Coordinates of C-alpha atoms in Angstrom, one line a residue:
X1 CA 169.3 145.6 120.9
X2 CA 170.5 148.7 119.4
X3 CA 173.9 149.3 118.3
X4 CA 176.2 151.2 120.4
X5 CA 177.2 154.7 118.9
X6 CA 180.4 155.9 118.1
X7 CA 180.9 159.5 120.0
X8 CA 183.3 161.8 117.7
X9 CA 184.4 165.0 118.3
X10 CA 185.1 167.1 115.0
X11 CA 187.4 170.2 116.2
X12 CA 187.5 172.5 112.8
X13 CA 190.3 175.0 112.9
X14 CA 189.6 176.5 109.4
X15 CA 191.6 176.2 106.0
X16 CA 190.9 175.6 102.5
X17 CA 187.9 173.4 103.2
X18 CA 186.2 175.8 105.6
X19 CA 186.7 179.0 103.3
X20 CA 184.1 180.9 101.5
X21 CA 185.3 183.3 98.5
X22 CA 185.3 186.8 99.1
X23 CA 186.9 190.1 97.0
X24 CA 190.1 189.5 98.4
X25 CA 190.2 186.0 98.1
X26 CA 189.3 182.7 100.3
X27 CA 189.2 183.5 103.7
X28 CA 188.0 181.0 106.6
X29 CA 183.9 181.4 106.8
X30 CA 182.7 178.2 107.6
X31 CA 182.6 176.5 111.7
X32 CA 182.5 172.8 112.3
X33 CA 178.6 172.7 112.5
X34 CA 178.8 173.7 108.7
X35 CA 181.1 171.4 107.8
X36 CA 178.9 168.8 109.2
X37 CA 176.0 170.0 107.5
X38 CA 177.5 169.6 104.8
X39 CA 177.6 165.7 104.7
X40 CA 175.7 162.7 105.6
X41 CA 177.8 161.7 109.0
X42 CA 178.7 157.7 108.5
X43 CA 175.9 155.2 110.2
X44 CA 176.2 154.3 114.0
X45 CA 178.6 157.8 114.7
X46 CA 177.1 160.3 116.8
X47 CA 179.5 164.1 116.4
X48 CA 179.7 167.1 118.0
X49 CA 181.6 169.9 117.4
X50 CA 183.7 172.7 118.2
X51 CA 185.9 175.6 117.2
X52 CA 188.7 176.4 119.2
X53 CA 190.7 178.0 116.4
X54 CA 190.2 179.7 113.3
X55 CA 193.0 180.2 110.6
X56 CA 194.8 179.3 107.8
X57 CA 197.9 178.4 109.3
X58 CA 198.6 176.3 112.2
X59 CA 201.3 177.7 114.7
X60 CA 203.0 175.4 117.7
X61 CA 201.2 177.2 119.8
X62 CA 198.3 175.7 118.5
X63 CA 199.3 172.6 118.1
X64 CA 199.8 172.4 122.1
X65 CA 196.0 173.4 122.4
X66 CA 194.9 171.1 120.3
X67 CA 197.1 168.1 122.2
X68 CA 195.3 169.9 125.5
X69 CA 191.8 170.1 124.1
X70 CA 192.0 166.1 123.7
X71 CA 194.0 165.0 126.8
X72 CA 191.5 166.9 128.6
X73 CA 187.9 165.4 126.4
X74 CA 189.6 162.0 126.2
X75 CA 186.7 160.3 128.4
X76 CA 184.3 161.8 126.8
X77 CA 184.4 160.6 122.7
X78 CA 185.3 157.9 121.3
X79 CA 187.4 159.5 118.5
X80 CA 188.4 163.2 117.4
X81 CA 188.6 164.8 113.9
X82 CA 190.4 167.7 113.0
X83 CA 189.7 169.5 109.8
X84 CA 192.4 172.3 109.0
X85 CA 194.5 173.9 106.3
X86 CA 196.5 171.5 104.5
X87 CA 199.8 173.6 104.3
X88 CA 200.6 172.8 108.2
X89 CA 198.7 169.6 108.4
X90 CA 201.6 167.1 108.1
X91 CA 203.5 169.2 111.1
X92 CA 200.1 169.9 113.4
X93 CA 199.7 165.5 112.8
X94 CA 203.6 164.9 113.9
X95 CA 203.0 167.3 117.1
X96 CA 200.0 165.5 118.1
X97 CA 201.6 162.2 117.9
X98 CA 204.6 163.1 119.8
X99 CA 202.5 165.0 122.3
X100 CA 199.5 162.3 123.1
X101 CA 201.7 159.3 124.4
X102 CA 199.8 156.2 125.5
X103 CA 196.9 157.6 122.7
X104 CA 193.6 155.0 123.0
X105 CA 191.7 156.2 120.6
X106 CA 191.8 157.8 116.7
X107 CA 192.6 161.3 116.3
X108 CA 192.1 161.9 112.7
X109 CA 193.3 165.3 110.8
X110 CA 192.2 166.2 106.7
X111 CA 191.4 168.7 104.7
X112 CA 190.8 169.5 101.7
X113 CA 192.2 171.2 98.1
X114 CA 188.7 173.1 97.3
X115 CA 186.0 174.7 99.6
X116 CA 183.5 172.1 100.9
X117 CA 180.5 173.7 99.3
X118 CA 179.2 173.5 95.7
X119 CA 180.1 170.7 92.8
X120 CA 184.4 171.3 93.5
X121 CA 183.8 169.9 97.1
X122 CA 183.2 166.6 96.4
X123 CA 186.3 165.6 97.7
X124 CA 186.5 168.0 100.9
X125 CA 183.0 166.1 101.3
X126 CA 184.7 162.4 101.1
X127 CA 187.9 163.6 103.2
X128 CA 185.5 164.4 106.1
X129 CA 183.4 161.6 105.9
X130 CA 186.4 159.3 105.2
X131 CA 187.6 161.1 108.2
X132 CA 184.6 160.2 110.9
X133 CA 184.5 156.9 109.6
X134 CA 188.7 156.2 110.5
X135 CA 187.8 157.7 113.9
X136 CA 184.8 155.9 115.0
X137 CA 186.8 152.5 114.5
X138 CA 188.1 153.1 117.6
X139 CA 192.1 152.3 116.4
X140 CA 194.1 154.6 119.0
X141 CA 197.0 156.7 117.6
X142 CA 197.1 159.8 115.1
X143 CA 196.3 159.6 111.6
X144 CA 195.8 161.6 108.6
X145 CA 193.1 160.8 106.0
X146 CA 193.4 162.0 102.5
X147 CA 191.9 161.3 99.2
X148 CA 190.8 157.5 100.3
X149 CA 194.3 157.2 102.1
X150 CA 195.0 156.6 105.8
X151 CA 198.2 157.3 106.6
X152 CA 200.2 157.1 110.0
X153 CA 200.3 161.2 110.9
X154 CA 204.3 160.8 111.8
X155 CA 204.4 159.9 107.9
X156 CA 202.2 162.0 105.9
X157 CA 203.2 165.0 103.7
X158 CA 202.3 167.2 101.4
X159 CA 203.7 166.5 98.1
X160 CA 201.4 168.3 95.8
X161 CA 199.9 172.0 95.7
X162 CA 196.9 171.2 93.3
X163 CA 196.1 168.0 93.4
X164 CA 192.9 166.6 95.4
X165 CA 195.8 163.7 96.1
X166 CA 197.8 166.1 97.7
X167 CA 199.6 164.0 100.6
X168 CA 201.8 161.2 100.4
X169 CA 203.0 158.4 103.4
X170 CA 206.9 159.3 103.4
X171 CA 209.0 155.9 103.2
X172 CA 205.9 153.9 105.1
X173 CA 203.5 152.4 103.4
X174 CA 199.5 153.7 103.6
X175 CA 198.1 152.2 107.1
X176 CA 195.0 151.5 104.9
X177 CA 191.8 153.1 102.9
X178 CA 188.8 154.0 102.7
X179 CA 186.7 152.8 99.8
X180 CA 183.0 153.1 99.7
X181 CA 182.0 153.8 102.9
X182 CA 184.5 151.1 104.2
X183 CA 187.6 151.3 106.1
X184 CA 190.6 149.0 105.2
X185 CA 193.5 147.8 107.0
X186 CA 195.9 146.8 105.3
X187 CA 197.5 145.4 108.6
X188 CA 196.7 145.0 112.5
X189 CA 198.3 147.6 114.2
X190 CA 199.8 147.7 117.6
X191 CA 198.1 148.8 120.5
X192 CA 199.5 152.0 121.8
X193 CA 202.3 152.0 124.3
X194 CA 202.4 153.1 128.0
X195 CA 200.1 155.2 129.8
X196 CA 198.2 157.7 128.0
X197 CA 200.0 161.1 129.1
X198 CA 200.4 164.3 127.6
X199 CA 203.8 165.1 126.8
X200 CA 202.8 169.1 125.1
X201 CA 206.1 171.0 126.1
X202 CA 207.8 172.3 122.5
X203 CA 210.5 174.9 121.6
X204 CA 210.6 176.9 119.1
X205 CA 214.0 177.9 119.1
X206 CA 214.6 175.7 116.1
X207 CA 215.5 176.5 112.0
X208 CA 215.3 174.7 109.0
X209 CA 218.3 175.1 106.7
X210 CA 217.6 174.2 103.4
X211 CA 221.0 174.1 101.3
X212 CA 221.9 175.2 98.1
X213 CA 224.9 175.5 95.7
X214 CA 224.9 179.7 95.8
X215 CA 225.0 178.9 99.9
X216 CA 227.4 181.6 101.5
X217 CA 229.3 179.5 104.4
X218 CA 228.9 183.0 106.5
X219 CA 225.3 182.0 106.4
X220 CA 226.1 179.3 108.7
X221 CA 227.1 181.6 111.4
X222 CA 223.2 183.1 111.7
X223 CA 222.3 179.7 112.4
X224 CA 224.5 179.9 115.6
X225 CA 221.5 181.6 117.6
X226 CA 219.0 178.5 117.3
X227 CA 219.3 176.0 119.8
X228 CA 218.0 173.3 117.2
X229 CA 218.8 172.9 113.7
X230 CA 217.2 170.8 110.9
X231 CA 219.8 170.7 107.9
X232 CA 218.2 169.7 104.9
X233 CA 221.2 168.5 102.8
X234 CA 221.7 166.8 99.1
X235 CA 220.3 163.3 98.6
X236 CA 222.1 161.0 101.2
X237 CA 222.2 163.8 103.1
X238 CA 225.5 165.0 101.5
X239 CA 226.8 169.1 102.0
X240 CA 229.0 171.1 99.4
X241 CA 232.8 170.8 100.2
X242 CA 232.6 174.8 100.9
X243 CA 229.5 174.2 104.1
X244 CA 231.2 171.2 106.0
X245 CA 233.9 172.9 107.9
X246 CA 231.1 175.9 109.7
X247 CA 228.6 172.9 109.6
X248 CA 230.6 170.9 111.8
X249 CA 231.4 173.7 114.1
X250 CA 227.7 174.5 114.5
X251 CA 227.3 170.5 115.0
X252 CA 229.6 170.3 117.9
X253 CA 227.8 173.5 119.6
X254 CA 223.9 173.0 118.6
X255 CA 222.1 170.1 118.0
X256 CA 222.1 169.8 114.7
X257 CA 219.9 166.9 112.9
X258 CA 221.0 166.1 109.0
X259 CA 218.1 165.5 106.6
X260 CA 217.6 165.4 103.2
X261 CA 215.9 167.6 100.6
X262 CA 214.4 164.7 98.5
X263 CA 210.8 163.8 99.5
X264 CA 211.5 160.0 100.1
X265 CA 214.3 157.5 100.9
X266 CA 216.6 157.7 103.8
X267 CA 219.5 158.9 104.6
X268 CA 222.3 156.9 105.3
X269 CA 225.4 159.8 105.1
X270 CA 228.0 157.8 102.9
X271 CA 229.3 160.9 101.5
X272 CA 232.3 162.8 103.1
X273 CA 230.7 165.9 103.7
X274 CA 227.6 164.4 105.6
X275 CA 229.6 161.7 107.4
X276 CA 231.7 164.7 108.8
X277 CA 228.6 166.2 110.4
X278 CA 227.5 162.7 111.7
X279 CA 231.2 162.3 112.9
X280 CA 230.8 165.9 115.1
X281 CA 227.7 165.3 116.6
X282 CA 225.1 166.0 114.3
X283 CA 222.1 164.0 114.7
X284 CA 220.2 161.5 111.2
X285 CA 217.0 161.7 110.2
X286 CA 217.5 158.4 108.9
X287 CA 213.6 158.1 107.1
X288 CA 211.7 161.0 108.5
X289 CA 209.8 163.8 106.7
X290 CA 211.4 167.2 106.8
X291 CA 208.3 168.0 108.7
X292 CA 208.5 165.1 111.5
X293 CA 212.4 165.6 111.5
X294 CA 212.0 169.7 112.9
X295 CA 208.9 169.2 114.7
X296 CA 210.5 165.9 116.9
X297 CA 213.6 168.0 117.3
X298 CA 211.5 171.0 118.7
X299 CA 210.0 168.7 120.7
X300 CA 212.7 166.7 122.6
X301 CA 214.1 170.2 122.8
X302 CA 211.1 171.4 124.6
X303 CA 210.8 168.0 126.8
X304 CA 214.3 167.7 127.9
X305 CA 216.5 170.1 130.2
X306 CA 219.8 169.6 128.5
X307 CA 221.3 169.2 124.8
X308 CA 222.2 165.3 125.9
X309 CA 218.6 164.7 127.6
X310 CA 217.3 166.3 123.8
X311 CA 219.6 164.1 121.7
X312 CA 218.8 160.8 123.3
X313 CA 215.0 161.6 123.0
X314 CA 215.1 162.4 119.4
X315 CA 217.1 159.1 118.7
X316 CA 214.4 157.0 120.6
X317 CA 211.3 158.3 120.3

């Protein structure tokens, strides 16, 4: 009896690890057939492929066609891969994971750090392959896969700009790895919950502030035209004396969500000047990535028809 085979889909949208050097530098060159070529796909996984979008950088607008592109193939593979740039990754993997409720089967995003061609794409080589094999384990839910890493997509982020390691899992532990051709879990996870629905409505109505001492408070007042704001504050999550007062006006008319500036550790607002923004509405982001903290506030923005719908959904999804 022959084994059953694993039908992937790999979706390449460009980036580092589809470039090819030209005079003006690396530009995207390569599709998701070369990619492939470019490797010895994992035993017992059968991929096609597909380009629905070529570029460096990843916009939401993408994002909502890629949560589309699967919804709608969903019944026909077994798993999807994504390879794209890895300056938008972490944000395209929170989307996706916020957009495909109910999600059945893997959908697995990487990259790379070099081109996959030639000696310096060893590890673009391994990140793919690592990739396909994640995928064809048939584990529902969103992941990214770096560097022997798999890490839960609403985690990972880049922490490094040359570094084949370039991604870290933000206050959560690695899901697991991938080590010689084998995939490691380092727990059972949880089946997925609910339905499987698509959930792809976004705004983009929404700013990242990132604070610092030389911070004008009439910069505050620009912020006033965004119906969504991510504050990325001090440590705890803590704002200069001189920012609370407009910050807490802009808290009790936007939805405002404190966060911090420091890569890991959570934010628990014990501070005066962040309290005071908790105190007048403002929303935590308790232990999410920067990234996951403005793209789950575009999202509930985008899902629900009022500031109160937008706020709950944030706090519970």
């Amino acid at each position: 009896m022959t084994t059953p085979r694993s039908r992937i889909l790999l979706l390449a949208l460009g980036g580092t690890i589809a470039c090819r050097p030209t005079r003006d530098g690396l530009v995207p060159g390569l599709g998701a057939a070369d990619l492939l070529a470019a490797i010895t796909p994992p035993g017992g996984v059968q991929v096609e492929v597909a380009d629905p979008i070529t570029r460096t950088i990843l916009y939401p607008a993408d994002w909502v066609t890629l949560s589309e592109i699967i919804h709608d193939r969903r019944a026909h593979y077994d798993g999807f891969v994504i390879t794209l740039g890895t300056d938008t990754l972490a944000h395209a993997a929170c989307a996706l994971a916020l957009m495909l409720q109910g999600l059945d089967c893997g959908v697995v995003l990487t990259g790379a750090m070099q081109a996959i061609g030639g000696a310096a794409g060893a590890p673009a080589r391994r990140n793919l392959r690592d990739a396909l094999q994640v995928a064809a384990t048939g584990q529902g839910g969103v992941f990214v896969v770096f560097h022997g890493k798999i890490m839960d997509g609403r985690c990972a982020s880049k922490q490094r700009s040359d570094s084949d390691d370039a991604f870290d899992s933000v206050n959560a532990a690695p899901l697991g790895t991938v080590s010689r051709s084998k995939v490691r879990w380092r727990r059972k996870l949880t089946a997925p919950a609910g339905r499987r629905r698509l959930r792809s409505a976004l705004s983009t109505n929404v700013a990242l502030a990132l604070l610092a001492p030389q911070t004008d408070p009439d910069a505050i007042a620009a912020l006033d035209r965004y119906d969504g704001i991510v504050v990325a504050g001090y440590g705890d999550g803590n704002v200069s004396d001189n920012l609370v007062a407009p910050l807490v006006e802009l808290a009790r008319r936007r939805l405002v969500v404190v966060a911090s500036q420091c890569p890991h550790g959570a934010v628990h607002h014990r501070y005066a000047g962040g309290a005071a923004l908790i105190r007048a509405g403002a929303l935590s982001a308790r232990a999410l990535s920067l990234e996951m903290a403005c793209v789950k506030l575009m999202w509930a923005l985008g899902q629900a028809p009022t500031v109160r719908g937008a706020r709950q959904l944030f706090r519970r999804a």
